Amino acid sequence: MTDRVVLAYSGGLDTSVAIPYLAKQTGGEVVAVSIDLGQGGEDMESVRQRALDCGAVEAVVVDAKDEFAEEYCLPTIKANGLYMKQYPLVSAISRPLIVKHLVQAAEQFGGTHLSHGCTGKGNDQVRFEVGFMDNNPDLKIIAPARDFAWTRDKAIAFAEEINLPIEQSKKSPFSIDQNVWGRAIETGFLEDLWNPPTKDLYSYTEDPALGNAPDELIISFEGGKPVAIDGKKVTVLEAIEELNRRGGAQGVGRLDMVEDRLVGIKSREVYEAPGAMVLITAHQALEDICLERELARYKRLIDARWSEEVYDGLWFAPLKRSLDAFIDSTQEHVTGDIRLVLHEGRVTVNGRRSDHSLYDFNLATYDTGDTFDQTLAKGFVELHGLSSKIACKRDRDASGK
Amino acid sequence: MTDRVVLAYSGGLDTSVAIPYLAKQTGGEVVAVSIDLGQGGEDMESVRQRALDCGAVEAVVVDAKDEFAEEYCLPTIKANGLYMKQYPLVSAISRPLIVKHLVQAAEQFGGTHLSHGCTGKGNDQVRFEVGFMDNNPDLKIIAPARDFAWTRDKAIAFAEEINLPIEQSKKSPFSIDQNVWGRAIETGFLEDLWNPPTKDLYSYTEDPALGNAPDELIISFEGGKPVAIDGKKVTVLEAIEELNRRGGAQGVGRLDMVEDRLVGIKSREVYEAPGAMVLITAHQALEDICLERELARYKRLIDARWSEEVYDGLWFAPLKRSLDAFIDSTQEHVTGDIRLVLHEGRVTVNGRRSDHSLYDFNLATYDTGDTFDQTLAKGFVELHGLSSKIACKRDRDASGK
Amino acid sequence: MTDRVVLAYSGGLDTSVAIPYLAKQTGGEVVAVSIDLGQGGEDMESVRQRALDCGAVEAVVVDAKDEFAEEYCLPTIKANGLYMKQYPLVSAISRPLIVKHLVQAAEQFGGTHLSHGCTGKGNDQVRFEVGFMDNNPDLKIIAPARDFAWTRDKAIAFAEEINLPIEQSKKSPFSIDQNVWGRAIETGFLEDLWNPPTKDLYSYTEDPALGNAPDELIISFEGGKPVAIDGKKVTVLEAIEELNRRGGAQGVGRLDMVEDRLVGIKSREVYEAPGAMVLITAHQALEDICLERELARYKRLIDARWSEEVYDGLWFAPLKRSLDAFIDSTQEHVTGDIRLVLHEGRVTVNGRRSDHSLYDFNLATYDTGDTFDQTLAKGFVELHGLSSKIACKRDRDASGK
Amino acid sequence: MTDRVVLAYSGGLDTSVAIPYLAKQTGGEVVAVSIDLGQGGEDMESVRQRALDCGAVEAVVVDAKDEFAEEYCLPTIKANGLYMKQYPLVSAISRPLIVKHLVQAAEQFGGTHLSHGCTGKGNDQVRFEVGFMDNNPDLKIIAPARDFAWTRDKAIAFAEEINLPIEQSKKSPFSIDQNVWGRAIETGFLEDLWNPPTKDLYSYTEDPALGNAPDELIISFEGGKPVAIDGKKVTVLEAIEELNRRGGAQGVGRLDMVEDRLVGIKSREVYEAPGAMVLITAHQALEDICLERELARYKRLIDARWSEEVYDGLWFAPLKRSLDAFIDSTQEHVTGDIRLVLHEGRVTVNGRRSDHSLYDFNLATYDTGDTFDQTLAKGFVELHGLSSKIACKRDRDASGK
């Protein structure tokens, strides 16, 4: 049987040249799979045609924007998914979706190998390959950039050697990954941690200092899911897109951080994710009124671990799925409206309302109508502190008084 | 022996009237203790005199600003202390300091009782009383507002009845607690969660939309402690004060949240803490480059728990002290400089440098000089994912596919 | 409307006398509810009759043995529920079941109050009352032992005063709570922690040193639930009962511990729970082969927290329910057989087999057939240790070496 | 410069043959380092001589028994170090000690490489190599069994080929690692998880069913450290040795488990560690009376993570060191006596006493002298349960409305 390599195909130079390269290396055929995650840019049909022009025996294009929003972005909202309390997992949640479609294509087109263009020092190779193994461990994996030290220069030389019908675009100084959930930027001068980002890095967001008029909006959630903006029903995808626009116009969602990669190194990353940051901020504010205190405290630990699991490429792993079960069980009553103001890079929650709120005005108020029985507090305080009181006394006594 | 009640005395109407009231209730004497935590306002000597005028047998004033900064604010910086990921524990860390001084005063002046003015539905009663029990369980506790349902109206009536030499200020609609670390505001109309805060709530911060020119600064840390701003040596207190000024001018550090109180209810709180937020943001960014990944991940859990312990009034409790031991052990190498821009309410880190940094340019760079051996990655990825791969296969096999 | 107090009625002296006492205190009527949890002893119909003889207007008896096993013991098995790593929550899981039936009875018989016989320094008052509030916060709560300082001596005097038709049994020196899941014993001489338990404390277990012949058995689980013993189908209740017999005969399941009570004090407790300990041991051994490593590691944290929540009387609380969701999601593949030997107080697992096992002989073996690719290890080891290596080098460099 | 390989040398066939083999492979010289960890067996001087006979240019023997007990076993006692709640880390804590001495020898004798005899599918390669990298990343690492697929058969053939002066012992069916802290056994027939262990596996322990008379003893701790047995002062090493003897005679400390290895596979392991299990059991029982409740609850999480870190080869890693800081801070008052009975494989704690105990008879007793104020409980219960009560009501209203 002829080997068939199913390749995650972006349409760019590197993966285009990889088509004939992989065919040559394996003596087999290449199936190109391209996924529309809302990354924008080129028309997907042109991408598909280019794959065929470069020699792919099959070229598949999948519009996965809604699937991505519903099955990958929404769980991230529910988990308030921020790696290191900051990064909304832009690339991390897109890999498992791509994995699913590559494995499906392999099963459909008789693929024997799966392939991606990632290097050996990043997170994405791990996310792809652990995903591959989790979904179909019988398929072999080829990662030319890592396994054959395949570089851009070699790719260009090879393209010329075989007269590949591809225009050699001028190399962008930026390495970018983007989808509807956000945009990740790496570039040489950021590798000096003392250098600030420059304005040309950004594409999803305006400069927050531009001084647009404030944008006030109301996001409605049902069971943890955003369902309306300013009273107009939206899908999750529409919510992200609208908030990318409105948040982006206000310069919301820029991040500049040093990140702990799974492979053991630290790296500087710049992100912009306006819609993601607005949605997570609003979701969290709604949880603050809809989740009971001890549940909320514990969920913060679960959320943090969820984010680490997803960052670490373990989307399909058993622990991630059980963390999902915990999180899902908490979302039933995360229903209500959050009012926010987007302005000058700030996302400010200034109103919450919910039929499922645990806030009880009559217990909280200091005015007439107070139903809180203060006489209960004395007993509470004494027993709440009793074990500490006994221990503190012992500590003093033992240390010689 | 005559009872002697040591009272936490703010100088305001309520605690002023409490002096004769407590004397009457206990048939004893009252010692007033006032602590300067940088809350500003009235001269402390006037406060002391008023206590005496109201009948205190002793009136003590303590300038604890530096002690507060070094022993309470600094640990909060090291712990990135944010309750519910937001609130920098403004009131929560001031109570244990006040407790210490009240207990000392009781031991010095023959106190038999300790007293505070808090109500029975807030957190501060817990913080005071658990602190009292932890530091001297033999002293009795009186909390007139809670134990005798002592209200402002009753206080005013009593003041008139006994001709107390105190001016009856017009009642502020706001309930405020403030110190150098921040300012907490509660007020009636905020008890409707849909109402936005109004501008008159704020005192430490300007409106972020005022449009001042950006303020760029460099904060230097040694072992987790801020030691210089823009190259000029500062004490922790000076750092907080300067950043309150500069952050406040940019509208940095405003918070509007619904909080889970220890007594089981949710309450709406507005805070402003410009210095605190700038320092914690900078400290965290420095940790991002100076702490090893697994330590950093675990410290986030420890930090969260530390914040809950402190919020819950357990500053002196054994667990809090062991969390401190963990945190202290992580700070040795949190040394270096963070450059930030304060502007329009935003605190943006845009540069880090440190001799203790774990960031390794040669491992991270994609350019010439790369020392990362990518061939190691394949083995890593396969074994990193092996247990999940086996489990996913079992799950599919068992579910009959 | 006449008050109606729904009382958790055990049939013993204290709760018998409580019937007329509560009627007198409230000027109302008493409904007695008795639950059969497999505690053995008296016939439940006699208990019911005694309640009526003592003046109850209604007396209800519920056989809840199967409900208890399926809905309370089984979740404890799934959670490997051991408070402080030792105590299988014998009393803790019975209280929420009793709560449910008391609240149902109140709703059925027009109850206005709920009542229990617990004192104010134990855990059970908390479990009852938080359960009551969680299930019906409108019902008032009366706890005579705590609220009226109602003691055994007062009860006896009151019984004589009103000529209550009840025999005054000689006071047992032991305070005992028992059900099919186990037996809890407190008694005066154990309050000296240096005193060893005496043989007369025990009832569910023989002396382990008796030297019975070893008892080997196989327990089969499906989805975490025990379904067969030695190949014979059993309900959960039957499994517990059979293992109480067989484990008890071997002296399995005795515990002597100092426990951290929820009310802040430490107390000495002796337990015997042969069936519980055998089932949890077997379940855990099966999890060891059926749960993926990272899931298993995290589940241990979840299990520990679950046990604390249940111990602390929070069976119905939101966090406990979300922990259940996590745990349930892990049990699907906990299916297979565990072989154990019960002998001389020891429970020894010496065989496991499962179609859902994650143990892979071909990966594990050192003999022919080994499929583990050892060349992968080098890369794994280097990247697994990379972040620590960088940090250790920094630490040495920074400390001046 | 000539390469010099510093080899962890056991004296057995494999590492003996490795001496000339490594010399040949590297064209360099071999330095043999043998560590006495109380593993017993051959005289260490004979081991040293054999290394020289096999061609080592230097052969070093280190008596590290006390160092091992004080610096590796004692922290394990303080952490109640049981991986997967069972395994007392017998091999895991010996590797970092060996690492330290190998690195020292390399620095002393001009070593350029470090070498060990472990295979590529076990944990010990990770522990060695991460330890090497943490202590001196400049030294190269050679692992012949893994890197050159060096097997026993090849070793024997090579020994014959070069006429190595070594007797070829009959291959034991068991793979064993032992030291004073315990003994680990793997063997072919245990790879079938349904096979029970056979009696010939054991060496440190007698059959628990032998029926020796019970052995009652008192272990005294100071600050978490065992300092006396039955009133006689002991070093940590002496404590372990004596309890190995006395526990071993009673069949205490046998384990049969399926373990989650770091490299992603599950493996069957049999251990015997009588002294370790007695000491950890006693230490834990003392902590139960000397640690405050919330500290004890949190320490259980810390202990579990400590055990995972150590198991995973991260003894020198930053997180492990900060966990140590937490644990050390908890041990100050873990001082007192524990009385245990060793009998028929059981370790039964039946008495505790300590001047540092937090158990308060007067609070705990139900007899005369009770100082617990039960009236405090009502307020405690209501506020302890308040947030859950509000949430349960919301849940019912929302689902039932």
PDB file of C-alpha atoms in Angstrom, chain C residues 84-201:
ATOM      1  CA  MET C  84      -7.951  12.214  57.547  1.00  0.00           C
ATOM      2  CA  LYS C  85      -6.987   9.237  55.356  1.00  0.00           C
ATOM      3  CA  GLN C  86      -8.607   6.903  57.887  1.00  0.00           C
ATOM      4  CA  TYR C  87     -12.222   7.339  58.880  1.00  0.00           C
ATOM      5  CA  PRO C  88     -14.832   6.007  56.406  1.00  0.00           C
ATOM      6  CA  LEU C  89     -17.428   8.622  57.394  1.00  0.00           C
ATOM      7  CA  VAL C  90     -19.754   6.204  59.165  1.00  0.00           C
ATOM      8  CA  SER C  91     -21.952   8.785  60.899  1.00  0.00           C
ATOM      9  CA  ALA C  92     -21.228  11.570  58.452  1.00  0.00           C
ATOM     10  CA  ILE C  93     -22.995   9.900  55.526  1.00  0.00           C
ATOM     11  CA  SER C  94     -25.990   8.751  57.562  1.00  0.00           C
ATOM     12  CA  ARG C  95     -27.047  12.238  58.630  1.00  0.00           C
ATOM     13  CA  PRO C  96     -27.992  13.579  55.178  1.00  0.00           C
ATOM     14  CA  LEU C  97     -30.197  10.526  54.570  1.00  0.00           C
ATOM     15  CA  ILE C  98     -31.982  11.082  57.878  1.00  0.00           C
ATOM     16  CA  VAL C  99     -32.323  14.757  57.001  1.00  0.00           C
ATOM     17  CA  LYS C 100     -34.071  13.917  53.741  1.00  0.00           C
ATOM     18  CA  HIS C 101     -36.627  11.722  55.478  1.00  0.00           C
ATOM     19  CA  LEU C 102     -37.251  14.210  58.273  1.00  0.00           C
ATOM     20  CA  VAL C 103     -37.897  16.978  55.784  1.00  0.00           C
ATOM     21  CA  GLN C 104     -40.202  14.709  53.789  1.00  0.00           C
ATOM     22  CA  ALA C 105     -42.106  13.825  56.942  1.00  0.00           C
ATOM     23  CA  ALA C 106     -42.405  17.497  57.834  1.00  0.00           C
ATOM     24  CA  GLU C 107     -43.841  18.243  54.431  1.00  0.00           C
ATOM     25  CA  GLN C 108     -46.193  15.253  54.690  1.00  0.00           C
ATOM     26  CA  PHE C 109     -47.404  15.802  58.254  1.00  0.00           C
ATOM     27  CA  GLY C 110     -47.446  19.568  58.421  1.00  0.00           C
ATOM     28  CA  GLY C 111     -44.268  19.862  60.472  1.00  0.00           C
ATOM     29  CA  THR C 112     -43.118  23.330  61.477  1.00  0.00           C
ATOM     30  CA  HIS C 113     -39.972  22.314  63.343  1.00  0.00           C
ATOM     31  CA  LEU C 114     -37.235  19.746  62.945  1.00  0.00           C
ATOM     32  CA  SER C 115     -35.435  18.313  65.932  1.00  0.00           C
ATOM     33  CA  HIS C 116     -32.468  16.077  66.711  1.00  0.00           C
ATOM     34  CA  GLY C 117     -30.833  14.882  69.914  1.00  0.00           C
ATOM     35  CA  CYS C 118     -27.231  15.963  69.260  1.00  0.00           C
ATOM     36  CA  THR C 119     -25.131  18.067  71.578  1.00  0.00           C
ATOM     37  CA  GLY C 120     -23.502  21.345  70.694  1.00  0.00           C
ATOM     38  CA  LYS C 121     -19.926  20.156  70.550  1.00  0.00           C
ATOM     39  CA  GLY C 122     -20.118  17.409  67.982  1.00  0.00           C
ATOM     40  CA  ASN C 123     -20.235  17.217  64.210  1.00  0.00           C
ATOM     41  CA  ASP C 124     -23.678  15.714  63.918  1.00  0.00           C
ATOM     42  CA  GLN C 125     -25.583  18.829  64.936  1.00  0.00           C
ATOM     43  CA  VAL C 126     -23.885  20.575  62.016  1.00  0.00           C
ATOM     44  CA  ARG C 127     -24.677  17.797  59.590  1.00  0.00           C
ATOM     45  CA  PHE C 128     -28.329  17.739  60.667  1.00  0.00           C
ATOM     46  CA  GLU C 129     -28.893  21.450  60.689  1.00  0.00           C
ATOM     47  CA  VAL C 130     -27.011  22.409  57.543  1.00  0.00           C
ATOM     48  CA  GLY C 131     -28.888  19.563  55.888  1.00  0.00           C
ATOM     49  CA  PHE C 132     -32.179  20.927  57.202  1.00  0.00           C
ATOM     50  CA  MET C 133     -31.395  24.421  55.947  1.00  0.00           C
ATOM     51  CA  ASP C 134     -30.281  23.091  52.576  1.00  0.00           C
ATOM     52  CA  ASN C 135     -33.460  21.075  52.126  1.00  0.00           C
ATOM     53  CA  ASN C 136     -36.058  23.349  53.658  1.00  0.00           C
ATOM     54  CA  PRO C 137     -34.913  26.615  55.210  1.00  0.00           C
ATOM     55  CA  ASP C 138     -38.431  27.505  56.295  1.00  0.00           C
ATOM     56  CA  LEU C 139     -38.585  24.819  58.970  1.00  0.00           C
ATOM     57  CA  LYS C 140     -37.413  25.868  62.436  1.00  0.00           C
ATOM     58  CA  ILE C 141     -34.820  23.825  64.265  1.00  0.00           C
ATOM     59  CA  ILE C 142     -34.858  22.708  67.898  1.00  0.00           C
ATOM     60  CA  ALA C 143     -31.936  20.864  69.433  1.00  0.00           C
ATOM     61  CA  PRO C 144     -32.899  20.269  73.075  1.00  0.00           C
ATOM     62  CA  ALA C 145     -29.545  18.881  74.204  1.00  0.00           C
ATOM     63  CA  ARG C 146     -27.855  21.999  72.969  1.00  0.00           C
ATOM     64  CA  ASP C 147     -30.494  24.708  73.105  1.00  0.00           C
ATOM     65  CA  PHE C 148     -31.985  23.789  76.502  1.00  0.00           C
ATOM     66  CA  ALA C 149     -28.917  22.060  77.968  1.00  0.00           C
ATOM     67  CA  TRP C 150     -31.081  18.972  78.177  1.00  0.00           C
ATOM     68  CA  THR C 151     -29.007  16.160  79.730  1.00  0.00           C
ATOM     69  CA  ARG C 152     -29.576  12.491  80.440  1.00  0.00           C
ATOM     70  CA  ASP C 153     -30.126  13.198  84.114  1.00  0.00           C
ATOM     71  CA  LYS C 154     -32.748  15.796  83.351  1.00  0.00           C
ATOM     72  CA  ALA C 155     -34.366  13.396  80.905  1.00  0.00           C
ATOM     73  CA  ILE C 156     -34.650  10.676  83.535  1.00  0.00           C
ATOM     74  CA  ALA C 157     -36.071  13.078  86.093  1.00  0.00           C
ATOM     75  CA  PHE C 158     -38.594  14.362  83.591  1.00  0.00           C
ATOM     76  CA  ALA C 159     -39.598  10.799  82.603  1.00  0.00           C
ATOM     77  CA  GLU C 160     -40.299   9.987  86.232  1.00  0.00           C
ATOM     78  CA  GLU C 161     -42.139  13.206  86.785  1.00  0.00           C
ATOM     79  CA  ILE C 162     -44.597  12.506  83.998  1.00  0.00           C
ATOM     80  CA  ASN C 163     -44.648   8.727  84.501  1.00  0.00           C
ATOM     81  CA  LEU C 164     -43.396   8.028  81.043  1.00  0.00           C
ATOM     82  CA  PRO C 165     -43.891   4.339  80.122  1.00  0.00           C
ATOM     83  CA  ILE C 166     -40.246   3.683  79.482  1.00  0.00           C
ATOM     84  CA  GLU C 167     -37.766   1.398  81.199  1.00  0.00           C
ATOM     85  CA  GLN C 168     -34.720   3.131  82.447  1.00  0.00           C
ATOM     86  CA  SER C 169     -31.908   1.017  81.072  1.00  0.00           C
ATOM     87  CA  LYS C 170     -28.618   1.109  82.910  1.00  0.00           C
ATOM     88  CA  LYS C 171     -26.569   3.794  81.290  1.00  0.00           C
ATOM     89  CA  SER C 172     -24.038   2.267  78.946  1.00  0.00           C
ATOM     90  CA  PRO C 173     -20.590   3.716  79.427  1.00  0.00           C
ATOM     91  CA  PHE C 174     -20.294   3.915  75.664  1.00  0.00           C
ATOM     92  CA  SER C 175     -21.711   6.473  73.303  1.00  0.00           C
ATOM     93  CA  ILE C 176     -22.355   4.572  70.111  1.00  0.00           C
ATOM     94  CA  ASP C 177     -23.592   5.342  66.621  1.00  0.00           C
ATOM     95  CA  GLN C 178     -23.917   2.451  64.225  1.00  0.00           C
ATOM     96  CA  ASN C 179     -25.299   1.544  60.846  1.00  0.00           C
ATOM     97  CA  VAL C 180     -24.529  -0.978  58.147  1.00  0.00           C
ATOM     98  CA  TRP C 181     -21.491   1.058  57.041  1.00  0.00           C
ATOM     99  CA  GLY C 182     -19.824   0.922  60.451  1.00  0.00           C
ATOM    100  CA  ARG C 183     -19.839   1.677  64.127  1.00  0.00           C
ATOM    101  CA  ALA C 184     -18.504   4.643  66.098  1.00  0.00           C
ATOM    102  CA  ILE C 185     -17.612   4.394  69.784  1.00  0.00           C
ATOM    103  CA  GLU C 186     -16.795   7.114  72.289  1.00  0.00           C
ATOM    104  CA  THR C 187     -16.334   6.505  75.956  1.00  0.00           C
ATOM    105  CA  GLY C 188     -14.862   8.231  78.968  1.00  0.00           C
ATOM    106  CA  PHE C 189     -11.612   6.368  79.411  1.00  0.00           C
ATOM    107  CA  LEU C 190     -10.661   6.916  75.757  1.00  0.00           C
ATOM    108  CA  GLU C 191     -10.605  10.651  76.489  1.00  0.00           C
ATOM    109  CA  ASP C 192      -7.160   9.986  77.933  1.00  0.00           C
ATOM    110  CA  LEU C 193      -5.270   9.552  74.677  1.00  0.00           C
ATOM    111  CA  TRP C 194      -2.704   7.294  76.293  1.00  0.00           C
ATOM    112  CA  ASN C 195      -5.303   4.647  77.173  1.00  0.00           C
ATOM    113  CA  PRO C 196      -5.582   1.825  74.640  1.00  0.00           C
ATOM    114  CA  PRO C 197      -9.024   0.624  73.569  1.00  0.00           C
ATOM    115  CA  THR C 198     -10.369  -2.362  75.453  1.00  0.00           C
ATOM    116  CA  LYS C 199     -11.842  -5.500  73.886  1.00  0.00           C
ATOM    117  CA  ASP C 200     -15.386  -4.806  75.073  1.00  0.00           C
ATOM    118  CA  LEU C 201     -15.594  -1.771  72.796  1.00  0.00           C
TER     119      LEU C 201
END
